[in-house]
Short mmCIF file of C-alpha atoms and ligand atoms in Angstrom, two decimals:
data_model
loop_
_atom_site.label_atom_id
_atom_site.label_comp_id
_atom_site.label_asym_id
_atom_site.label_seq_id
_atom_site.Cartn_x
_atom_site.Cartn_y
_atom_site.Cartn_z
CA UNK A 1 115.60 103.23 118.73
CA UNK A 2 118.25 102.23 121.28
CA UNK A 3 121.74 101.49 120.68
CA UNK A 4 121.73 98.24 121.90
CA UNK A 5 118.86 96.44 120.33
CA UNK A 6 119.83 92.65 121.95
CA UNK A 7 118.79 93.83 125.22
CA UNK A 8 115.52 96.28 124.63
CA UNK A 9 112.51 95.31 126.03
CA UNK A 10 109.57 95.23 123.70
CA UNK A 11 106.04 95.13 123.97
CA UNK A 12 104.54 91.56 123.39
CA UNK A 13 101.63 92.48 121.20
CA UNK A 14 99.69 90.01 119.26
CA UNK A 15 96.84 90.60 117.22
CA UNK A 16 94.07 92.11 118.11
CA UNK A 17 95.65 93.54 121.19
CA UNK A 18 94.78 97.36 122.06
CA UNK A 19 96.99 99.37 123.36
CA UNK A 20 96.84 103.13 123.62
CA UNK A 21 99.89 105.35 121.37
CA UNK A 22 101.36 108.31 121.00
CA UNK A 23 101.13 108.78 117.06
CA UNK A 24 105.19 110.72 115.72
CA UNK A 25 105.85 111.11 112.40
CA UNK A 26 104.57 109.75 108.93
CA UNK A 27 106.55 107.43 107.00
CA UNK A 28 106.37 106.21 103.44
CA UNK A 29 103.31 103.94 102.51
CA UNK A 30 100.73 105.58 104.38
CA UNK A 31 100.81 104.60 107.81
CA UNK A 32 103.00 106.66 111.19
CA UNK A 33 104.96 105.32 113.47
CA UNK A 34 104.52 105.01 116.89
CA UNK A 35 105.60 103.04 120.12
CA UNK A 36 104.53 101.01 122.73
CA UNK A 37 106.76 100.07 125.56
CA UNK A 38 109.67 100.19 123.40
CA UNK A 39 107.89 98.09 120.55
CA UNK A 40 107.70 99.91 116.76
CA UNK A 41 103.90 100.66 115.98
CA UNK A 42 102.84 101.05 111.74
CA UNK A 43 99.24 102.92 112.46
CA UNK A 44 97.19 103.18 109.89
CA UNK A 45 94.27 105.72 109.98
CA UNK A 46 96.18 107.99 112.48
CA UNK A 47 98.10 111.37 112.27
CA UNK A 48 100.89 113.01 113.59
CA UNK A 49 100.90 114.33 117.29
CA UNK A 50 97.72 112.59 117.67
CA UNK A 51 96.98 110.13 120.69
CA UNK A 52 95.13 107.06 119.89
CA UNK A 53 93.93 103.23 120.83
CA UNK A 54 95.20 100.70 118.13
CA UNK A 55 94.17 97.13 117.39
CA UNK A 56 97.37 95.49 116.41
CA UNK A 57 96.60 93.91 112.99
CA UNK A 58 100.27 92.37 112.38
CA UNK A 59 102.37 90.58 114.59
CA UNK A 60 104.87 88.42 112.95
CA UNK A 61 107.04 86.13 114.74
CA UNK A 62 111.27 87.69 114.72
CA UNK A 63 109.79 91.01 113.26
CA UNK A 64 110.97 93.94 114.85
CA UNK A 65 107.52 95.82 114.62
CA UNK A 66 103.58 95.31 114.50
CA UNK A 67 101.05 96.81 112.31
CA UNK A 68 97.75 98.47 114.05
CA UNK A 69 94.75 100.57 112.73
CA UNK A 70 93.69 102.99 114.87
CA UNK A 71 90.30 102.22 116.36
CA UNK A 72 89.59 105.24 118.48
CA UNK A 73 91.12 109.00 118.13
CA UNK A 74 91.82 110.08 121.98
CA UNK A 75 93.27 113.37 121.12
CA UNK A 76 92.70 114.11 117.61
CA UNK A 77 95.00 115.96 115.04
CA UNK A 78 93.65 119.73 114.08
CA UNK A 79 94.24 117.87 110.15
CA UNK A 80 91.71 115.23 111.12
CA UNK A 81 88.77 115.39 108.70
CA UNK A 82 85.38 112.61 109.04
CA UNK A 83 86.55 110.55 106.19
CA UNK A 84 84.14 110.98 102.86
CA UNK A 85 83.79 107.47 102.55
CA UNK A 86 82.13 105.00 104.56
CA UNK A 87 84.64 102.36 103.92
CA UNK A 88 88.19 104.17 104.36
CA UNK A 89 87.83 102.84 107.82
CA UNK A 90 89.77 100.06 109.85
CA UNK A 91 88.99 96.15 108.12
CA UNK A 92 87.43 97.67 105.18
CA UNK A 93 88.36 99.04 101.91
CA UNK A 94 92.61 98.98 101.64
CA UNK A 95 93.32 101.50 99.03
CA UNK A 96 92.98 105.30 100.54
CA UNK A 97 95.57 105.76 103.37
CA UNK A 98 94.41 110.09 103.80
CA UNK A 99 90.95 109.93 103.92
CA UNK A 100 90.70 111.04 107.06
CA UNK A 101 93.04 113.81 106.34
CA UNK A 102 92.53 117.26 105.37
CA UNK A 103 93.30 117.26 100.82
CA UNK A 104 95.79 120.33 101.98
CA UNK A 105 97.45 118.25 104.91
CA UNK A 106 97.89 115.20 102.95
CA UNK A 107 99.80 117.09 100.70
CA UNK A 108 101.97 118.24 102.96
CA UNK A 109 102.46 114.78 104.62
CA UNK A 110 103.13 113.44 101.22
CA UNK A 111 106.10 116.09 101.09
CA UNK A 112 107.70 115.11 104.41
CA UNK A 113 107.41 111.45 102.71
CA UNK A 114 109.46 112.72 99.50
CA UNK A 115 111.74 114.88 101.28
CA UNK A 116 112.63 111.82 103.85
CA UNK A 117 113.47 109.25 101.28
CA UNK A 118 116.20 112.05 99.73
CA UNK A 119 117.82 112.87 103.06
CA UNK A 120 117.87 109.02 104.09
CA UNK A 121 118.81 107.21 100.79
CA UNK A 122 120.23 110.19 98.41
CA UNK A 123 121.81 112.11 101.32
CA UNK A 124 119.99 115.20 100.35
CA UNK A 125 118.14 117.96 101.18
CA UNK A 126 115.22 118.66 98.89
CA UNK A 127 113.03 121.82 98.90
CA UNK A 128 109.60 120.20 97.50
CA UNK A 129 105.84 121.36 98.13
CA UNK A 130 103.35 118.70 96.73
CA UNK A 131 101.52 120.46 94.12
CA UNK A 132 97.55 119.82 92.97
CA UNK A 133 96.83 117.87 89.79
CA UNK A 134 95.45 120.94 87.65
CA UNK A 135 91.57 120.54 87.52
CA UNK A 136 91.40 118.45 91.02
CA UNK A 137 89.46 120.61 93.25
CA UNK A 138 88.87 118.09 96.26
CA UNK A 139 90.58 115.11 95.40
CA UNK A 140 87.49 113.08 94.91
CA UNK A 141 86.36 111.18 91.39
CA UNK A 142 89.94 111.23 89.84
CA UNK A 143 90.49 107.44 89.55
CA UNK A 144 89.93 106.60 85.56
CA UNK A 145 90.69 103.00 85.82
CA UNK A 146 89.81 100.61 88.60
CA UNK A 147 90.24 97.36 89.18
CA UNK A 148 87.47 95.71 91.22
CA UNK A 149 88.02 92.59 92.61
CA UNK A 150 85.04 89.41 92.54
CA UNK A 151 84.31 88.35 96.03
CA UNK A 152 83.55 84.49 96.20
CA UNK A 153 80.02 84.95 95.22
CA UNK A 154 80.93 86.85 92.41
CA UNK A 155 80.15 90.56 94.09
CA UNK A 156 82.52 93.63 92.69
CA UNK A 157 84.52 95.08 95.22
CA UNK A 158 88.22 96.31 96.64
CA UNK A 159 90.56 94.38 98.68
CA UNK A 160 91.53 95.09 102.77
CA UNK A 161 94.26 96.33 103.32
CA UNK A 162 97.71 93.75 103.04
CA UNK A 163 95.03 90.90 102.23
CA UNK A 164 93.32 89.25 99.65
CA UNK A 165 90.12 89.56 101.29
CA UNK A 166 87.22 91.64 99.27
CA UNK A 167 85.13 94.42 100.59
CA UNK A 168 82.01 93.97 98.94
CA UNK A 169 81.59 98.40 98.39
CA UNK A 170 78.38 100.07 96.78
CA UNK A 171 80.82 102.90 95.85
CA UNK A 172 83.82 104.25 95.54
CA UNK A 173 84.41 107.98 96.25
CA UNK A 174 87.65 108.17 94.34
CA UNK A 175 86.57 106.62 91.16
CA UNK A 176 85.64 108.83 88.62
CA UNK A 177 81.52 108.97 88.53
CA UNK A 178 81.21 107.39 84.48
CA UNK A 179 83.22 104.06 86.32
CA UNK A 180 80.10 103.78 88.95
CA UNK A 181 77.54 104.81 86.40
CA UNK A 182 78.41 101.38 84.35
CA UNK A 183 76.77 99.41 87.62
CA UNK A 184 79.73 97.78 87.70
CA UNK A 185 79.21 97.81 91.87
CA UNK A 186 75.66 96.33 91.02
CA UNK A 187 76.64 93.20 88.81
CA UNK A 188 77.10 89.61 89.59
CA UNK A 189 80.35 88.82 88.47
CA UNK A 190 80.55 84.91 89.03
CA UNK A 191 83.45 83.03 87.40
CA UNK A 192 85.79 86.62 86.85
CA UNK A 193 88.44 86.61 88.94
CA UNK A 194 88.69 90.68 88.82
CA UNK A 195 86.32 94.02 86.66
CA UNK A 196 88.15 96.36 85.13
CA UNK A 197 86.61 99.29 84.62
CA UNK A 198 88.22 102.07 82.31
CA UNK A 199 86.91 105.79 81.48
CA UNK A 200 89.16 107.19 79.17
CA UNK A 201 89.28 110.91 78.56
CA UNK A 202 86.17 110.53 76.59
CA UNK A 203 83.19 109.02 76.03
CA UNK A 204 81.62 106.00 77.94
CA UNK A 205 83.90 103.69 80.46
CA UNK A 206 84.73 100.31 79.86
CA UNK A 207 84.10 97.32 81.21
CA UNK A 208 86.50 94.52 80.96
CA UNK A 209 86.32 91.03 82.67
CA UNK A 210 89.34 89.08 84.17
CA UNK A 211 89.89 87.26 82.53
CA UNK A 212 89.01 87.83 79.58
CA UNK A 213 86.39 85.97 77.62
CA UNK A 214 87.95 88.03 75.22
CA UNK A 215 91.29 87.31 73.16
CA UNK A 216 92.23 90.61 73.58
CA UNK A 217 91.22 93.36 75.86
CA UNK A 218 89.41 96.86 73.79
CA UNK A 219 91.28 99.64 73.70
CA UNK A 220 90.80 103.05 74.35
CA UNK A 221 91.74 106.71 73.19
CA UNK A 222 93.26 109.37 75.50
CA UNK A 223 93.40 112.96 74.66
CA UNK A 224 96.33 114.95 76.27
CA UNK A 225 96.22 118.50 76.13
CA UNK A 226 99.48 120.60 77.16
CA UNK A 227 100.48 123.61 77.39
CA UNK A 228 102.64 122.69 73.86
CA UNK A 229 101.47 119.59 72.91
CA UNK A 230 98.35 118.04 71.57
CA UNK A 231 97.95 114.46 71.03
CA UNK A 232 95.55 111.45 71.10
CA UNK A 233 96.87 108.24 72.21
CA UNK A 234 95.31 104.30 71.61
CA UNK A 235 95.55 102.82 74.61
CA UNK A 236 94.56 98.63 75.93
CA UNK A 237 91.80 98.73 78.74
CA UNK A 238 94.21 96.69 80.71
CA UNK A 239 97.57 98.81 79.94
CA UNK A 240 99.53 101.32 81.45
CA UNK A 241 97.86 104.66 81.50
CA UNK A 242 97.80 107.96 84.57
CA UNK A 243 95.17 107.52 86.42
CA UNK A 244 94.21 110.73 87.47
CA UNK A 245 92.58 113.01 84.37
CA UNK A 246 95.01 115.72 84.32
CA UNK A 247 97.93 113.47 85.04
CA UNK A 248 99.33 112.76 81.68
CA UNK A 249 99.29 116.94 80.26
CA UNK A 250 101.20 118.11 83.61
CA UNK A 251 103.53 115.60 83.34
CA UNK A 252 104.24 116.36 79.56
CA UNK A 253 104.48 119.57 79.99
CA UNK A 254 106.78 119.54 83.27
CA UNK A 255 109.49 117.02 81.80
CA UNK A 256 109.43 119.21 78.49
CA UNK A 257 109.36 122.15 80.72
CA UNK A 258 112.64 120.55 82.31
CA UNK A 259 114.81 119.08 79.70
CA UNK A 260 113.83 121.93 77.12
CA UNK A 261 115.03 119.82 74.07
CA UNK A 262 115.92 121.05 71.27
CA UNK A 263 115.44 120.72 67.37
CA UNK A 264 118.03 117.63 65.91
CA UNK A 265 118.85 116.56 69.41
CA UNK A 266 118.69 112.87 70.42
CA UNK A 267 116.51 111.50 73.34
CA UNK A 268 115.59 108.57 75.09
CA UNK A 269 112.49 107.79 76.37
CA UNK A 270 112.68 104.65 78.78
CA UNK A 271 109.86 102.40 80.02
CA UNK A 272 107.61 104.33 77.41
CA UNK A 273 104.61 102.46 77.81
CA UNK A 274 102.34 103.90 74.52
CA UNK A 275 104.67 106.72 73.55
CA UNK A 276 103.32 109.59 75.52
CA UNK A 277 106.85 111.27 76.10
CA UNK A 278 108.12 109.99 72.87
CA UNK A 279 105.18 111.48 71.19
CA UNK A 280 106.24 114.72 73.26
CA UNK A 281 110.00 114.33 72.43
CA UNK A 282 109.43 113.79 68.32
CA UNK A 283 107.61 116.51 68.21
CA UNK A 284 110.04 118.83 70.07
CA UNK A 285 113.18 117.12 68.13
CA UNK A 286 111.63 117.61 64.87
CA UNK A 287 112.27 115.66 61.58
CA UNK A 288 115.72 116.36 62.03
CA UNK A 289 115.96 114.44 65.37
CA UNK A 290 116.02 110.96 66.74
CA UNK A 291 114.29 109.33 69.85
CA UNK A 292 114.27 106.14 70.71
CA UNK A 293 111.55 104.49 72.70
CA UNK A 294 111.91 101.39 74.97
CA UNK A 295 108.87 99.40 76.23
CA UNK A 296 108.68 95.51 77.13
CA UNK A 297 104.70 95.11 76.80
CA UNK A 298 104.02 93.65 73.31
CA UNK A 299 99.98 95.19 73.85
CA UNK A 300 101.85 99.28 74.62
CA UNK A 301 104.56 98.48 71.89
CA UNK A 302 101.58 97.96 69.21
CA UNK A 303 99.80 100.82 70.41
CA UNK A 304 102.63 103.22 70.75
CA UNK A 305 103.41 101.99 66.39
CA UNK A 306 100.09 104.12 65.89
CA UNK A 307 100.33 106.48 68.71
CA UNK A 308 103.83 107.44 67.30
CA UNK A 309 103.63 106.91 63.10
CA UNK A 310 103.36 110.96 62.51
CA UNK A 311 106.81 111.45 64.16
CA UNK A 312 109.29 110.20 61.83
CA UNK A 313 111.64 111.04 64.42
CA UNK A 314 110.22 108.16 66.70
CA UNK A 315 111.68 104.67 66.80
CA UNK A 316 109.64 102.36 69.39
CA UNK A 317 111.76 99.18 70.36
CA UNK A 318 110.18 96.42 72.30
CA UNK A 319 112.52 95.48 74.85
CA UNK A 320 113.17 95.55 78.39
CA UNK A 321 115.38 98.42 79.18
CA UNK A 322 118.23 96.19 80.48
CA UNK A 323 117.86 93.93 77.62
CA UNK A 324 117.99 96.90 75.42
CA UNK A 325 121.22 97.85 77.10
CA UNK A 326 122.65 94.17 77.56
CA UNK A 327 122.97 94.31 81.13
CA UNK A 328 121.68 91.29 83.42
CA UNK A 329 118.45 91.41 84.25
CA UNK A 330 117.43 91.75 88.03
CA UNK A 331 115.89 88.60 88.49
CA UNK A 332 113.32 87.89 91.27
CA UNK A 333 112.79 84.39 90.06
CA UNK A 334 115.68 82.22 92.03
CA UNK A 335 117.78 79.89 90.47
CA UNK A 336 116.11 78.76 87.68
CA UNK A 337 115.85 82.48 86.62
CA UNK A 338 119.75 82.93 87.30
CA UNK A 339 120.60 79.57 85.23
CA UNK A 340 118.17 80.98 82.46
CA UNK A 341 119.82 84.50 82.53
CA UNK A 342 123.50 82.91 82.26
CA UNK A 343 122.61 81.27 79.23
CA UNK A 344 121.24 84.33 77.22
CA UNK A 345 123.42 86.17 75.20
CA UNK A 346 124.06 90.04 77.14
CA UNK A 347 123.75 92.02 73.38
CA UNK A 348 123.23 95.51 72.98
CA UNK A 349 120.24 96.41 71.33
CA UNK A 350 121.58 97.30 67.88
CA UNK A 351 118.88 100.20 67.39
CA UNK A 352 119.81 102.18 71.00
CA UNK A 353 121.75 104.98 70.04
CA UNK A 354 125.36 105.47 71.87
CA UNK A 355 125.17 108.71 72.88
CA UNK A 356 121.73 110.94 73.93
CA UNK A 357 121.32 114.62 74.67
CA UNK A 358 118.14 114.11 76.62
CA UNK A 359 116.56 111.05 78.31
CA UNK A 360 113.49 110.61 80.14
CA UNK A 361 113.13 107.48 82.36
CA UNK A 362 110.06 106.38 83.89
CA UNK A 363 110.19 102.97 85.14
CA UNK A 364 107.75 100.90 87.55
CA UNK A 365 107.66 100.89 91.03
CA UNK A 366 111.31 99.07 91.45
CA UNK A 367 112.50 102.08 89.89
CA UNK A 368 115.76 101.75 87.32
CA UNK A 369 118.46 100.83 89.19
CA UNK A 370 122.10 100.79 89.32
CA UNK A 371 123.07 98.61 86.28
CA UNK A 372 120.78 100.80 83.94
CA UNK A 373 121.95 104.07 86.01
CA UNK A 374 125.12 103.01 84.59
CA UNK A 375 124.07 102.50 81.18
CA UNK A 376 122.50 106.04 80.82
CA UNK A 377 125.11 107.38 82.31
CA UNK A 378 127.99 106.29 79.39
CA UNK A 379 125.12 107.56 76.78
CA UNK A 380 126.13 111.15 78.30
CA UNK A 381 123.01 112.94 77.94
CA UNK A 382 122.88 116.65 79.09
CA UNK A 383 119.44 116.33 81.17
CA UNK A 384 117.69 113.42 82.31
CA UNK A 385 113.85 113.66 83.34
CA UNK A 386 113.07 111.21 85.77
CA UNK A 387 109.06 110.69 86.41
CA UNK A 388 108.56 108.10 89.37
CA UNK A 389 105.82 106.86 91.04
CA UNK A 390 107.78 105.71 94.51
CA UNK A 391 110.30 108.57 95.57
CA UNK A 392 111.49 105.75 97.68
CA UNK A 393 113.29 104.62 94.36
CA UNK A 394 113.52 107.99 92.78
CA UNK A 395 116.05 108.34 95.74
CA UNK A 396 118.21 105.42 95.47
CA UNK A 397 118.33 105.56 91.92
CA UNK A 398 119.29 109.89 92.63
CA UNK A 399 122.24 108.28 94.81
CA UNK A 400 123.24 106.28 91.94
CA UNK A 401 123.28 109.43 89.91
CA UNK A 402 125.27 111.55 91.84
CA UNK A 403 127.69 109.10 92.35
CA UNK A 404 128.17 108.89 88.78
CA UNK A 405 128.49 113.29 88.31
CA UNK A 406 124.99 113.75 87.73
CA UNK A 407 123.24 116.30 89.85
CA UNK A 408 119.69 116.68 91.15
CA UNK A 409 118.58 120.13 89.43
CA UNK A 410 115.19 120.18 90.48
CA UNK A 411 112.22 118.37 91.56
CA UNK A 412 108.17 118.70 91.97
CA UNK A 413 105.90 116.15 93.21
CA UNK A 414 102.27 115.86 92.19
CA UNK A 415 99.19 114.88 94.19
CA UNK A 416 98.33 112.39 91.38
CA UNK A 417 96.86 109.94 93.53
CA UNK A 418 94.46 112.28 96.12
CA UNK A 419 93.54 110.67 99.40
CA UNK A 420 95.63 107.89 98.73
CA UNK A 421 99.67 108.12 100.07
CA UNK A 422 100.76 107.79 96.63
CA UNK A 423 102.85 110.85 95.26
CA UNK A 424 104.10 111.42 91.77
CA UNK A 425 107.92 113.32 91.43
CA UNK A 426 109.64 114.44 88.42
CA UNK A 427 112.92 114.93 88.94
CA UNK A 428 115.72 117.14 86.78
CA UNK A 429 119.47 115.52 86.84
CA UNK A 430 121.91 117.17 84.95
CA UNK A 431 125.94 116.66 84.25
C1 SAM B 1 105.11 103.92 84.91
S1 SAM B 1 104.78 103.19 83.36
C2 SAM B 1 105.20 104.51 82.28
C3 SAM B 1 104.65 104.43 80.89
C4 SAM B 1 104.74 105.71 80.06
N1 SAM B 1 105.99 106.42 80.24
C5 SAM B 1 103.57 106.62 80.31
O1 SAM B 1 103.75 107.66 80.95
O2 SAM B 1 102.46 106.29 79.88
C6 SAM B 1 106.09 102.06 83.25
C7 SAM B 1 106.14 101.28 81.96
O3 SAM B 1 107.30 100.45 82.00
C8 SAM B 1 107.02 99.21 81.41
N2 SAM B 1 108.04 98.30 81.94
C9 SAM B 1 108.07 97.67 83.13
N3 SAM B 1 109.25 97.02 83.28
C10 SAM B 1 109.95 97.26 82.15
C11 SAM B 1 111.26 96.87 81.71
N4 SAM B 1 112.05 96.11 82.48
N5 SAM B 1 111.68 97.29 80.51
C12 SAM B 1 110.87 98.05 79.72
N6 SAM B 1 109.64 98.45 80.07
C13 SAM B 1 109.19 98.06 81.28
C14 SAM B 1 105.58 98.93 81.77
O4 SAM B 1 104.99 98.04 80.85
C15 SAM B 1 104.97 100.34 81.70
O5 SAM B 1 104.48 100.60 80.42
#
């Protein structure tokens, strides 16, 4: 981008314009950027190196770029593959981004995403290879939970891309083949506003309506099978859970793999949904240990009680982890939130222990931040196992680590989320 950005002449695209593009490089959430007479292109459906004619399909007034699909490949990619499903395709189906690329080269693009966010917001170089889910052979019917949304005549399907809209969709190549065999795609679904549709590790799926006529959604069991541990885990329908099949054993056995704890030692295990790294952690801690799990959904809290009773190690508080550390919260929720906040009382959470050896943090999307950076930080553990699901976060919240004498050890990313541009990391910080 030029220097002086007041006086650049830009393209005046509007949408639906076409225009044709040089596609450069991949950027994080799927699409690559390009240019058009000094104007920033987001192309969706495109590749690297490729040249192609867009259809602009975002043009907001004072914003510095537009967003396109492309419409037609002029000079295709050597990683350009016929996409295996009929609706990963410009104005239909929003959720795979890689469809049209090769399973290897999407791994590889997914890489160049992780190693990006490091250099740009950690200020480091990472070495990191995106590695295969075990048992995924060509990233096709992973997806054990989907949520379909109800067109207005009550037909199941998945949204557009950036819009509300439904594709009606008579499949969905992704989703794992018991979610389909329900007829979930065939159903008239008037009055739900969404069908959830869960296959757990075994057995039948689940169908769930949204919402509910139920009071409370079913649950489910999940097996996890690692390489040390063996578990079975109650889980809500509508709760957090990996999606792909082989997600929750690899990422078990990496963070134990990582922080290596050790019998009597003290760990954290933050954002812990239903206890699968607490489960993990008790076990490897042993009677003579402590770990203390923090989770804010009163339906995972429940579940993790059971999940977690045969580890008397295991305490599961139900909190939000900057509650549990007294620490304001990050409110999204303007002034009324603020007033709110400034009236509650900041208190510790009397059960969080004051110093840990190991910690593993896996928070949302937002990542953890710098407040509870800080917080794990004074509990001076000797490892901390981050799992995150946007390394765009994994690598602000790295920067907030290193700052504070923590350093990145390691890290692997995991093609949990095949043809979609979603990656998986776990990373290794130590003092
Ligand atoms: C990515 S999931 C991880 C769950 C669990 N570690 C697992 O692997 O199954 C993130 C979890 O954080 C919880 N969560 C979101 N915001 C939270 C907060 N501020 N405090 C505590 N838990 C939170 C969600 O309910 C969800 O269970």
């Amino acid at each position: 981008m030029s220097a002086d950005r007041s006086t650049e002449v830009q393209a005046d695209l509007r949408v639906g314009d076409e225009v044709e593009v040089e596609v450069g490089p991949i950027a994080h959430g799927g699409f690559c950027i390009a240019r058009h007479e000094g104007r920033v292109v987001f192309v969706r459906h495109a590749l690297p190196g490729e040249r192609v004619r867009v259809r602009v399909t975002e043009a907001r007034e004072g914003q510095r770029f537009v967003r396109a699909d492309c419409v037609e490949v002029l000079e295709a990619s050597e990683h350009r593959v016929t996409a295996p499903c009929p609706y990963a395709a410009p104005g239909l189906c929003g959720g795979c981004d890689f469809q049209h690329v090769g399973l290897p080269h999407q791994r590889e693009l997914k890489a160049t995403v992780v190693r990006e966010q490091f250099s740009r917001l950690a200020r480091l170089d990472v070495d990191v290879a995106v590695e295969p889910v075990p048992g995924d052979h060509d990233g096709l019917g992973w997806r054990t939970r989907v949520e379909f949304a109800v067109d207005e005549v009550g037909r199941a399907g998945l949204r557009q891309h950036r819009s509300h809209d439904v594709v009606p969709v008579d499949t969905c190549l992704i989703a794992d083949e018991r979610i389909l065999a329900t007829g979930v795609l065939r159903g008239h679904w008037d009055g739900e506003d969404a069908v959830d549709v869960v296959a757990p590790s075994q057995g039948e799926a689940v169908v769930v309506r949204v919402p509910s006529g139920e009071a409370e959604a079913p649950t489910v069991v999940e097996h996890v099978e690692g390489s040390s541990f063996v578990a079975d885990f109650e889980v809500g329908a509508r709760g957090f859970w990996q999606v792909h099949p082989g997600a929750a054993a690899t990422f078990v056995d990496t963070v134990l793999g990582m922080l290596a704890p050790r019998d009597g030692e003290t760990a954290l295990d933050l954002y812990s949904g239903v206890g699968l790294f607490a489960a993990a952690l008790g076990r490897a801690v042993g009677p003579d240990g402590k770990v203390v799990a923090v989770e804010s959904d009163p339906g995972a809290v429940a579940a993790a009680a059971g999940n977690l009773a045969k580890y008397p190690s295991v305490l599961a508080i139900r909190a939000r982890v900057d509650d549990a550390f007294g620490v304001p919260r990050a409110s999204k929720s303007g002034p009324n939130g603020r007033r709110a906040q400034r009236s509650r009382k900041l208190r510790r959470h009397p059960l969080l222990p004051l110093s840990a050896d190991v910690v593993v943090l896996d928070p949302p999307r937002t990542g953890a931040g710098k407040d509870i950076v800080a917080q794990l930080v004074r509990l001076s553990p000797r490892a901390i196992a981050y799992v995150a699901c946007d390394p765009a976060a994994l690598a602000r919240d790295t920067a907030y680590l290193k700052e504070s004498g923590y350093e990145l050890r390691e890290v692997r990313a995991f093609d949990a989320f095949p043809m979609t541009h979603h990656v998986e990391c776990v990373a290794l910080f130590e003092r």
